Each structure stands twice: as structure tokens, then as C-alpha cells.
């Protein structure tokens, strides 16, 4: 009933969009110019952007300038990196002071770090290296469900050749359901797979993310094409034919 396909021979396209976050934009202006000259679209902001802006611009990579924070800790930098990843920005290069760099190295930080102020040309080389690394690891696996194509290398979802701007959580939710191949997943299982922890408080958290995912997929909760709700249990992929919703109406409820 449920059909997903995958391919291991399609390479991901080169990332083209970079967001630079810096309280002192003059210190990164030359770097931005070099990046644009290298073919990247560059967006600059003075502070960590709101989720809505990240979602709208959908940058492939972020350069985050923390060089003014001389005592920035490895945990603070990792926190910013996790936030970026949660919003679908898989790669972040942090510009940090020499003292912060030394601290992070001694702490075993796994983040991409560059001492700043520094050479804009060196920053460009770092970006190129990170991009090449991302491309080499994104010899992508493509999964399809109905008219959706999921590129797990780029963590992107496409329909009719156009990318759907999903958040990281929405992407993870869709991928978890597709990997289940139509099996029903409880809210607890979904939470464990996405957040790595059991439910705390209300299970409404999963429901909210399902609702936003459906909205972006233009899915109909009453007669779902992609995500179906199973009363008292959780969610699963919708049947191959949307009309089948009429046949399962007595066993499903919707949010």
C-alpha cells in the first residue's frame, strides 16, 4: 500500500545561500563581498534572527560572529549551533576571539571555528571547505512518497520541483513517518525519535507540529493525502489513495 523509493546516486546541489550574523557588520563586509563574488547569496543581520526569518530565507549555511564576546563558552556556541540545526541550517561557522578559540579547543568542541578578526580570504576558504565536505557527505539518498521527494543529504523536501520550506522538526516528523512505511506511530514514539526523550507534560507538542506540517503540505486533516491521525494512538502515513479516508473514518480522528 505504501511505496517509498530511494536512490544513492544523486548528488546534492551546491549550497548557495549564506546568512551572516554580526553585531559589527563592518568587520565582515569584506568577507561578504568575497562570498558574493564566489557565487553565494549573502544575507546579513545584526542579531540572531527570529525563527520566521530563518524559515523564510532558508540559508544553506550560517556564519555567526561571536568575536566580540571574549569569554564565550563552548557550551554557548554549541547552543547556537543546535538552534541553527533545529531550524534547518545544517552548517554554521563561528567567528570567535583567540581566547574563545583556545577555550573551545581545550573543551573538545566539535563546532566549526575561526579566529576573528582574521583574513576574509581565509574565511572564504573555510566556507568552501565546509561546503565541499557537505557535498561529499550528501551523495544523497532520495526518498519519495506520492508527489513528495525527500533529499536526506540536504534535509530538504520537494514537490513538483519546488522546495517546501519546512523547519527541522517538521522535516524530521515527515521523515520519521515515511521511514515507518505506513505503520502507526504513537506520540511517545514520535517524540523519542525526534527529540530523544519521553513525553513530558502534554502530548499536544506533537499535535502542534503535525498541524504545521500539514499546513505546509496543503494537506487536509479530514481527508489526508500525507498524514493521517489514528484515534487514541498517534499518526501514520495516509493511504495511497486519499479517498480511502472514507473507509477508515470510523477508526480515525483528526487535529
PDB file of C-alpha atoms in Angstrom:
ATOM      1  CA  UNK A   1       0.000   0.000   0.000  1.00  0.00           C
ATOM      2  CA  UNK A   2       2.782   2.370   0.874  1.00  0.00           C
ATOM      3  CA  UNK A   3       5.581   2.894  -1.570  1.00  0.00           C
ATOM      4  CA  UNK A   4       8.782   4.785  -0.924  1.00  0.00           C
ATOM      5  CA  UNK A   5      11.766   4.760  -3.234  1.00  0.00           C
ATOM      6  CA  UNK A   6      15.339   5.657  -2.598  1.00  0.00           C
ATOM      7  CA  UNK A   7      18.438   6.255  -4.692  1.00  0.00           C
ATOM      8  CA  UNK A   8      22.071   6.530  -3.669  1.00  0.00           C
ATOM      9  CA  UNK A   9      23.367   8.012  -6.918  1.00  0.00           C
ATOM     10  CA  UNK A  10      22.089  11.586  -6.855  1.00  0.00           C
ATOM     11  CA  UNK A  11      24.399  14.300  -5.581  1.00  0.00           C
ATOM     12  CA  UNK A  12      23.082  17.363  -3.793  1.00  0.00           C
ATOM     13  CA  UNK A  13      23.357  20.794  -5.363  1.00  0.00           C
ATOM     14  CA  UNK A  14      25.927  23.257  -4.116  1.00  0.00           C
ATOM     15  CA  UNK A  15      24.605  25.405  -1.273  1.00  0.00           C
ATOM     16  CA  UNK A  16      24.096  28.965  -2.489  1.00  0.00           C
ATOM     17  CA  UNK A  17      22.664  30.966   0.389  1.00  0.00           C
ATOM     18  CA  UNK A  18      24.535  32.173   3.479  1.00  0.00           C
ATOM     19  CA  UNK A  19      23.311  34.191   6.451  1.00  0.00           C
ATOM     20  CA  UNK A  20      25.885  36.253   8.363  1.00  0.00           C
ATOM     21  CA  UNK A  21      25.030  37.275  11.918  1.00  0.00           C
ATOM     22  CA  UNK A  22      27.250  40.019  13.350  1.00  0.00           C
ATOM     23  CA  UNK A  23      26.782  42.917  15.740  1.00  0.00           C
ATOM     24  CA  UNK A  24      29.597  44.688  13.912  1.00  0.00           C
ATOM     25  CA  UNK A  25      28.844  44.211  10.201  1.00  0.00           C
ATOM     26  CA  UNK A  26      31.844  46.295   9.115  1.00  0.00           C
ATOM     27  CA  UNK A  27      34.118  43.541  10.407  1.00  0.00           C
ATOM     28  CA  UNK A  28      32.594  41.036   7.971  1.00  0.00           C
ATOM     29  CA  UNK A  29      31.816  43.274   4.979  1.00  0.00           C
ATOM     30  CA  UNK A  30      34.884  42.207   3.009  1.00  0.00           C
ATOM     31  CA  UNK A  31      34.104  38.568   3.731  1.00  0.00           C
ATOM     32  CA  UNK A  32      30.544  39.062   2.497  1.00  0.00           C
ATOM     33  CA  UNK A  33      31.850  40.669  -0.689  1.00  0.00           C
ATOM     34  CA  UNK A  34      34.202  37.744  -1.324  1.00  0.00           C
ATOM     35  CA  UNK A  35      31.372  35.252  -0.783  1.00  0.00           C
ATOM     36  CA  UNK A  36      29.097  37.080  -3.197  1.00  0.00           C
ATOM     37  CA  UNK A  37      31.898  37.178  -5.724  1.00  0.00           C
ATOM     38  CA  UNK A  38      32.200  33.420  -5.283  1.00  0.00           C
ATOM     39  CA  UNK A  39      28.558  32.919  -6.238  1.00  0.00           C
ATOM     40  CA  UNK A  40      26.808  32.860  -2.866  1.00  0.00           C
ATOM     41  CA  UNK A  41      23.702  34.833  -1.971  1.00  0.00           C
ATOM     42  CA  UNK A  42      24.538  36.583   1.306  1.00  0.00           C
ATOM     43  CA  UNK A  43      22.139  37.974   3.910  1.00  0.00           C
ATOM     44  CA  UNK A  44      23.355  39.962   6.899  1.00  0.00           C
ATOM     45  CA  UNK A  45      21.672  40.630  10.229  1.00  0.00           C
ATOM     46  CA  UNK A  46      22.845  42.312  13.445  1.00  0.00           C
ATOM     47  CA  UNK A  47      21.489  39.701  15.833  1.00  0.00           C
ATOM     48  CA  UNK A  48      20.347  36.120  15.923  1.00  0.00           C
ATOM     49  CA  UNK A  49      17.290  36.146  13.660  1.00  0.00           C
ATOM     50  CA  UNK A  50      13.807  35.054  14.574  1.00  0.00           C
ATOM     51  CA  UNK A  51      12.772  31.589  13.512  1.00  0.00           C
ATOM     52  CA  UNK A  52      10.341  33.063  10.986  1.00  0.00           C
ATOM     53  CA  UNK A  53      13.163  34.891   9.184  1.00  0.00           C
ATOM     54  CA  UNK A  54      15.381  31.797   9.078  1.00  0.00           C
ATOM     55  CA  UNK A  55      12.484  29.797   7.713  1.00  0.00           C
ATOM     56  CA  UNK A  56      11.741  32.426   5.076  1.00  0.00           C
ATOM     57  CA  UNK A  57      15.323  32.831   3.854  1.00  0.00           C
ATOM     58  CA  UNK A  58      16.213  29.128   4.290  1.00  0.00           C
ATOM     59  CA  UNK A  59      20.001  29.654   4.340  1.00  0.00           C
ATOM     60  CA  UNK A  60      22.220  26.701   3.493  1.00  0.00           C
ATOM     61  CA  UNK A  61      24.847  27.914   5.943  1.00  0.00           C
ATOM     62  CA  UNK A  62      25.282  30.491   8.708  1.00  0.00           C
ATOM     63  CA  UNK A  63      28.341  32.496   9.702  1.00  0.00           C
ATOM     64  CA  UNK A  64      27.879  33.604  13.307  1.00  0.00           C
ATOM     65  CA  UNK A  65      30.209  36.312  14.610  1.00  0.00           C
ATOM     66  CA  UNK A  66      30.883  35.886  18.341  1.00  0.00           C
ATOM     67  CA  UNK A  67      34.305  37.546  18.270  1.00  0.00           C
ATOM     68  CA  UNK A  68      33.117  40.451  20.438  1.00  0.00           C
ATOM     69  CA  UNK A  69      32.291  38.005  23.248  1.00  0.00           C
ATOM     70  CA  UNK A  70      35.789  37.393  24.560  1.00  0.00           C
ATOM     71  CA  UNK A  71      34.597  34.873  27.145  1.00  0.00           C
ATOM     72  CA  UNK A  72      32.115  32.944  25.028  1.00  0.00           C
ATOM     73  CA  UNK A  73      32.000  29.336  26.212  1.00  0.00           C
ATOM     74  CA  UNK A  74      31.972  26.153  24.188  1.00  0.00           C
ATOM     75  CA  UNK A  75      28.518  25.330  25.555  1.00  0.00           C
ATOM     76  CA  UNK A  76      27.132  28.721  24.465  1.00  0.00           C
ATOM     77  CA  UNK A  77      28.493  28.219  20.967  1.00  0.00           C
ATOM     78  CA  UNK A  78      27.097  24.684  20.819  1.00  0.00           C
ATOM     79  CA  UNK A  79      23.710  26.045  21.900  1.00  0.00           C
ATOM     80  CA  UNK A  80      23.652  28.447  18.948  1.00  0.00           C
ATOM     81  CA  UNK A  81      24.653  25.593  16.661  1.00  0.00           C
ATOM     82  CA  UNK A  82      21.803  23.411  17.938  1.00  0.00           C
ATOM     83  CA  UNK A  83      19.331  26.243  17.424  1.00  0.00           C
ATOM     84  CA  UNK A  84      20.514  26.696  13.841  1.00  0.00           C
ATOM     85  CA  UNK A  85      20.236  22.968  13.177  1.00  0.00           C
ATOM     86  CA  UNK A  86      16.755  22.829  14.689  1.00  0.00           C
ATOM     87  CA  UNK A  87      15.684  25.411  12.100  1.00  0.00           C
ATOM     88  CA  UNK A  88      17.217  23.521   9.203  1.00  0.00           C
ATOM     89  CA  UNK A  89      20.598  25.307   8.982  1.00  0.00           C
ATOM     90  CA  UNK A  90      22.888  22.296   8.964  1.00  0.00           C
ATOM     91  CA  UNK A  91      26.209  24.164   8.879  1.00  0.00           C
ATOM     92  CA  UNK A  92      27.449  27.093  10.980  1.00  0.00           C
ATOM     93  CA  UNK A  93      30.891  28.701  11.008  1.00  0.00           C
ATOM     94  CA  UNK A  94      31.614  30.616  14.219  1.00  0.00           C
ATOM     95  CA  UNK A  95      33.937  33.620  14.227  1.00  0.00           C
ATOM     96  CA  UNK A  96      35.470  33.784  17.708  1.00  0.00           C
ATOM     97  CA  UNK A  97      38.226  35.559  19.615  1.00  0.00           C
ATOM     98  CA  UNK A  98      41.614  33.902  20.093  1.00  0.00           C
ATOM     99  CA  UNK A  99      40.863  33.220  23.768  1.00  0.00           C
ATOM    100  CA  UNK A 100      37.486  31.673  22.935  1.00  0.00           C
ATOM    101  CA  UNK A 101      39.113  29.525  20.262  1.00  0.00           C
ATOM    102  CA  UNK A 102      41.677  28.245  22.772  1.00  0.00           C
ATOM    103  CA  UNK A 103      38.937  27.506  25.307  1.00  0.00           C
ATOM    104  CA  UNK A 104      36.816  25.628  22.760  1.00  0.00           C
ATOM    105  CA  UNK A 105      39.755  23.576  21.528  1.00  0.00           C
ATOM    106  CA  UNK A 106      40.645  22.555  25.081  1.00  0.00           C
ATOM    107  CA  UNK A 107      36.988  21.723  25.732  1.00  0.00           C
ATOM    108  CA  UNK A 108      36.887  19.444  22.687  1.00  0.00           C
ATOM    109  CA  UNK A 109      34.327  21.497  20.781  1.00  0.00           C
ATOM    110  CA  UNK A 110      33.159  19.946  17.505  1.00  0.00           C
ATOM    111  CA  UNK A 111      31.907  23.246  16.051  1.00  0.00           C
ATOM    112  CA  UNK A 112      33.480  24.959  13.036  1.00  0.00           C
ATOM    113  CA  UNK A 113      35.572  27.816  14.491  1.00  0.00           C
ATOM    114  CA  UNK A 114      37.710  30.595  13.008  1.00  0.00           C
ATOM    115  CA  UNK A 115      39.718  33.147  14.970  1.00  0.00           C
ATOM    116  CA  UNK A 116      38.430  36.677  14.317  1.00  0.00           C
ATOM    117  CA  UNK A 117      39.314  39.399  13.408  1.00  0.00           C
ATOM    118  CA  UNK A 118      41.073  37.488  10.688  1.00  0.00           C
ATOM    119  CA  UNK A 119      41.595  37.169   6.980  1.00  0.00           C
ATOM    120  CA  UNK A 120      38.453  37.389   4.817  1.00  0.00           C
ATOM    121  CA  UNK A 121      40.214  35.163   2.284  1.00  0.00           C
ATOM    122  CA  UNK A 122      40.740  32.549   4.981  1.00  0.00           C
ATOM    123  CA  UNK A 123      37.059  32.792   5.884  1.00  0.00           C
ATOM    124  CA  UNK A 124      36.165  32.153   2.237  1.00  0.00           C
ATOM    125  CA  UNK A 125      38.436  29.104   2.188  1.00  0.00           C
ATOM    126  CA  UNK A 126      36.723  27.778   5.327  1.00  0.00           C
ATOM    127  CA  UNK A 127      33.313  28.233   3.733  1.00  0.00           C
ATOM    128  CA  UNK A 128      34.424  26.456   0.576  1.00  0.00           C
ATOM    129  CA  UNK A 129      35.836  23.563   2.625  1.00  0.00           C
ATOM    130  CA  UNK A 130      32.648  23.228   4.674  1.00  0.00           C
ATOM    131  CA  UNK A 131      30.545  23.287   1.526  1.00  0.00           C
ATOM    132  CA  UNK A 132      32.702  20.664  -0.193  1.00  0.00           C
ATOM    133  CA  UNK A 133      32.522  18.480   2.900  1.00  0.00           C
ATOM    134  CA  UNK A 134      28.754  18.809   2.990  1.00  0.00           C
ATOM    135  CA  UNK A 135      28.524  17.884  -0.678  1.00  0.00           C
ATOM    136  CA  UNK A 136      30.744  14.830  -0.274  1.00  0.00           C
ATOM    137  CA  UNK A 137      28.599  13.523   2.581  1.00  0.00           C
ATOM    138  CA  UNK A 138      25.418  14.386   0.730  1.00  0.00           C
ATOM    139  CA  UNK A 139      25.736  11.875  -2.092  1.00  0.00           C
ATOM    140  CA  UNK A 140      22.154  11.802  -1.284  1.00  0.00           C
ATOM    141  CA  UNK A 141      19.561   9.231  -0.520  1.00  0.00           C
ATOM    142  CA  UNK A 142      16.302  10.265  -2.107  1.00  0.00           C
ATOM    143  CA  UNK A 143      13.019   9.009  -0.728  1.00  0.00           C
ATOM    144  CA  UNK A 144       9.676   9.555  -2.347  1.00  0.00           C
ATOM    145  CA  UNK A 145       6.126   9.377  -1.054  1.00  0.00           C
ATOM    146  CA  UNK A 146       3.392  10.167  -3.547  1.00  0.00           C
ATOM    147  CA  UNK A 147       4.408  13.503  -5.107  1.00  0.00           C
ATOM    148  CA  UNK A 148       6.957  14.352  -2.391  1.00  0.00           C
ATOM    149  CA  UNK A 149      10.703  13.864  -2.816  1.00  0.00           C
ATOM    150  CA  UNK A 150      12.829  13.884   0.338  1.00  0.00           C
ATOM    151  CA  UNK A 151      16.546  14.546  -0.102  1.00  0.00           C
ATOM    152  CA  UNK A 152      18.112  13.322   3.136  1.00  0.00           C
ATOM    153  CA  UNK A 153      21.508  14.655   2.125  1.00  0.00           C
ATOM    154  CA  UNK A 154      20.265  18.233   2.062  1.00  0.00           C
ATOM    155  CA  UNK A 155      17.454  17.611   4.539  1.00  0.00           C
ATOM    156  CA  UNK A 156      15.057  19.094   2.006  1.00  0.00           C
ATOM    157  CA  UNK A 157      11.589  18.200   0.739  1.00  0.00           C
ATOM    158  CA  UNK A 158      10.424  18.919  -2.805  1.00  0.00           C
ATOM    159  CA  UNK A 159       7.107  18.783  -4.644  1.00  0.00           C
ATOM    160  CA  UNK A 160       6.748  19.461  -8.349  1.00  0.00           C
ATOM    161  CA  UNK A 161      10.380  20.570  -8.425  1.00  0.00           C
ATOM    162  CA  UNK A 162       9.892  23.210  -5.721  1.00  0.00           C
ATOM    163  CA  UNK A 163      11.371  23.026  -2.247  1.00  0.00           C
ATOM    164  CA  UNK A 164       8.929  23.148   0.653  1.00  0.00           C
ATOM    165  CA  UNK A 165      10.288  25.358   3.416  1.00  0.00           C
ATOM    166  CA  UNK A 166       9.986  23.012   6.387  1.00  0.00           C
ATOM    167  CA  UNK A 167      11.564  23.584   9.771  1.00  0.00           C
ATOM    168  CA  UNK A 168      13.966  20.931  11.064  1.00  0.00           C
ATOM    169  CA  UNK A 169      11.256  19.494  13.323  1.00  0.00           C
ATOM    170  CA  UNK A 170       8.710  19.342  10.507  1.00  0.00           C
ATOM    171  CA  UNK A 171      11.269  17.652   8.269  1.00  0.00           C
ATOM    172  CA  UNK A 172      12.159  15.124  10.986  1.00  0.00           C
ATOM    173  CA  UNK A 173       8.482  14.401  11.605  1.00  0.00           C
ATOM    174  CA  UNK A 174       7.799  13.712   7.933  1.00  0.00           C
ATOM    175  CA  UNK A 175      10.904  11.531   7.613  1.00  0.00           C
ATOM    176  CA  UNK A 176      10.008   9.508  10.722  1.00  0.00           C
ATOM    177  CA  UNK A 177       6.558   8.780   9.299  1.00  0.00           C
ATOM    178  CA  UNK A 178       7.970   7.810   5.900  1.00  0.00           C
ATOM    179  CA  UNK A 179      10.557   5.531   7.493  1.00  0.00           C
ATOM    180  CA  UNK A 180       7.715   3.779   9.331  1.00  0.00           C
ATOM    181  CA  UNK A 181       6.250   2.815   5.909  1.00  0.00           C
ATOM    182  CA  UNK A 182       2.638   3.286   6.963  1.00  0.00           C
ATOM    183  CA  UNK A 183       2.851   1.794  10.455  1.00  0.00           C
ATOM    184  CA  UNK A 184       1.095   3.742  13.188  1.00  0.00           C
ATOM    185  CA  UNK A 185       3.457   5.650  15.485  1.00  0.00           C
ATOM    186  CA  UNK A 186       2.333   6.763  18.909  1.00  0.00           C
ATOM    187  CA  UNK A 187       3.029  10.301  20.088  1.00  0.00           C
ATOM    188  CA  UNK A 188       5.516   8.865  22.577  1.00  0.00           C
ATOM    189  CA  UNK A 189       7.436   7.040  19.845  1.00  0.00           C
ATOM    190  CA  UNK A 190       7.468  10.123  17.627  1.00  0.00           C
ATOM    191  CA  UNK A 191       8.789  12.218  20.497  1.00  0.00           C
ATOM    192  CA  UNK A 192      11.508   9.682  21.260  1.00  0.00           C
ATOM    193  CA  UNK A 193      12.622   9.510  17.629  1.00  0.00           C
ATOM    194  CA  UNK A 194      12.687  13.291  17.092  1.00  0.00           C
ATOM    195  CA  UNK A 195      13.761  14.692  20.457  1.00  0.00           C
ATOM    196  CA  UNK A 196      15.338  11.608  22.012  1.00  0.00           C
ATOM    197  CA  UNK A 197      13.288  11.798  25.195  1.00  0.00           C
ATOM    198  CA  UNK A 198       9.963  10.670  26.550  1.00  0.00           C
ATOM    199  CA  UNK A 199       6.954  12.968  26.552  1.00  0.00           C
ATOM    200  CA  UNK A 200       6.790  15.497  29.324  1.00  0.00           C
ATOM    201  CA  UNK A 201       3.642  17.388  30.094  1.00  0.00           C
ATOM    202  CA  UNK A 202       1.002  17.432  27.362  1.00  0.00           C
ATOM    203  CA  UNK A 203       1.303  15.380  24.174  1.00  0.00           C
ATOM    204  CA  UNK A 204      -0.028  18.459  22.399  1.00  0.00           C
ATOM    205  CA  UNK A 205       3.538  19.237  21.281  1.00  0.00           C
ATOM    206  CA  UNK A 206       3.451  16.517  18.633  1.00  0.00           C
ATOM    207  CA  UNK A 207      -0.042  17.561  17.542  1.00  0.00           C
ATOM    208  CA  UNK A 208       1.083  21.151  17.031  1.00  0.00           C
ATOM    209  CA  UNK A 209       3.963  20.099  14.789  1.00  0.00           C
ATOM    210  CA  UNK A 210       1.699  17.772  12.809  1.00  0.00           C
ATOM    211  CA  UNK A 211      -0.677  20.681  12.289  1.00  0.00           C
ATOM    212  CA  UNK A 212       2.059  22.980  10.968  1.00  0.00           C
ATOM    213  CA  UNK A 213       3.436  20.212   8.744  1.00  0.00           C
ATOM    214  CA  UNK A 214       0.002  19.607   7.260  1.00  0.00           C
ATOM    215  CA  UNK A 215      -0.392  23.307   6.602  1.00  0.00           C
ATOM    216  CA  UNK A 216       2.854  23.475   4.640  1.00  0.00           C
ATOM    217  CA  UNK A 217       1.957  20.326   2.725  1.00  0.00           C
ATOM    218  CA  UNK A 218      -1.516  21.781   1.991  1.00  0.00           C
ATOM    219  CA  UNK A 219      -2.868  18.572   3.497  1.00  0.00           C
ATOM    220  CA  UNK A 220      -6.498  18.112   4.505  1.00  0.00           C
ATOM    221  CA  UNK A 221      -6.877  16.687   8.006  1.00  0.00           C
ATOM    222  CA  UNK A 222     -10.343  15.318   7.211  1.00  0.00           C
ATOM    223  CA  UNK A 223      -9.254  13.513   4.047  1.00  0.00           C
ATOM    224  CA  UNK A 224      -5.465  13.373   4.386  1.00  0.00           C
ATOM    225  CA  UNK A 225      -3.144  12.812   1.486  1.00  0.00           C
ATOM    226  CA  UNK A 226       0.035  12.631   3.547  1.00  0.00           C
ATOM    227  CA  UNK A 227      -0.501  12.361   7.315  1.00  0.00           C
ATOM    228  CA  UNK A 228      -3.408  10.510   8.923  1.00  0.00           C
ATOM    229  CA  UNK A 229      -4.371  10.566  12.598  1.00  0.00           C
ATOM    230  CA  UNK A 230      -5.296   7.329  14.372  1.00  0.00           C
ATOM    231  CA  UNK A 231      -7.645   7.933  17.276  1.00  0.00           C
ATOM    232  CA  UNK A 232      -6.128   7.378  20.698  1.00  0.00           C
ATOM    233  CA  UNK A 233      -2.767   6.281  19.290  1.00  0.00           C
ATOM    234  CA  UNK A 234      -0.881   8.702  17.054  1.00  0.00           C
ATOM    235  CA  UNK A 235      -0.113   9.187  13.373  1.00  0.00           C
ATOM    236  CA  UNK A 236       0.811   7.299  10.216  1.00  0.00           C
ATOM    237  CA  UNK A 237       1.207   7.941   6.517  1.00  0.00           C
ATOM    238  CA  UNK A 238      -2.104   8.435   4.768  1.00  0.00           C
ATOM    239  CA  UNK A 239      -3.362   5.686   2.485  1.00  0.00           C
ATOM    240  CA  UNK A 240      -2.116   5.600  -1.088  1.00  0.00           C
ATOM    241  CA  UNK A 241      -5.445   6.953  -2.240  1.00  0.00           C
ATOM    242  CA  UNK A 242      -6.942   9.926  -0.356  1.00  0.00           C
ATOM    243  CA  UNK A 243     -10.417   8.532  -0.992  1.00  0.00           C
ATOM    244  CA  UNK A 244      -9.588   5.669   1.331  1.00  0.00           C
ATOM    245  CA  UNK A 245     -10.156   8.123   4.183  1.00  0.00           C
ATOM    246  CA  UNK A 246     -13.851   7.455   3.779  1.00  0.00           C
ATOM    247  CA  UNK A 247     -13.236   3.797   4.592  1.00  0.00           C
ATOM    248  CA  UNK A 248     -11.274   4.446   7.785  1.00  0.00           C
ATOM    249  CA  UNK A 249     -13.331   7.333   9.123  1.00  0.00           C
ATOM    250  CA  UNK A 250     -14.737   5.196  11.888  1.00  0.00           C
ATOM    251  CA  UNK A 251     -11.228   4.406  13.136  1.00  0.00           C
ATOM    252  CA  UNK A 252      -9.625   7.853  12.899  1.00  0.00           C
ATOM    253  CA  UNK A 253      -9.932  11.270  14.392  1.00  0.00           C
ATOM    254  CA  UNK A 254      -8.236  14.449  13.255  1.00  0.00           C
ATOM    255  CA  UNK A 255      -6.454  17.506  14.611  1.00  0.00           C
TER     256      UNK A 255
END
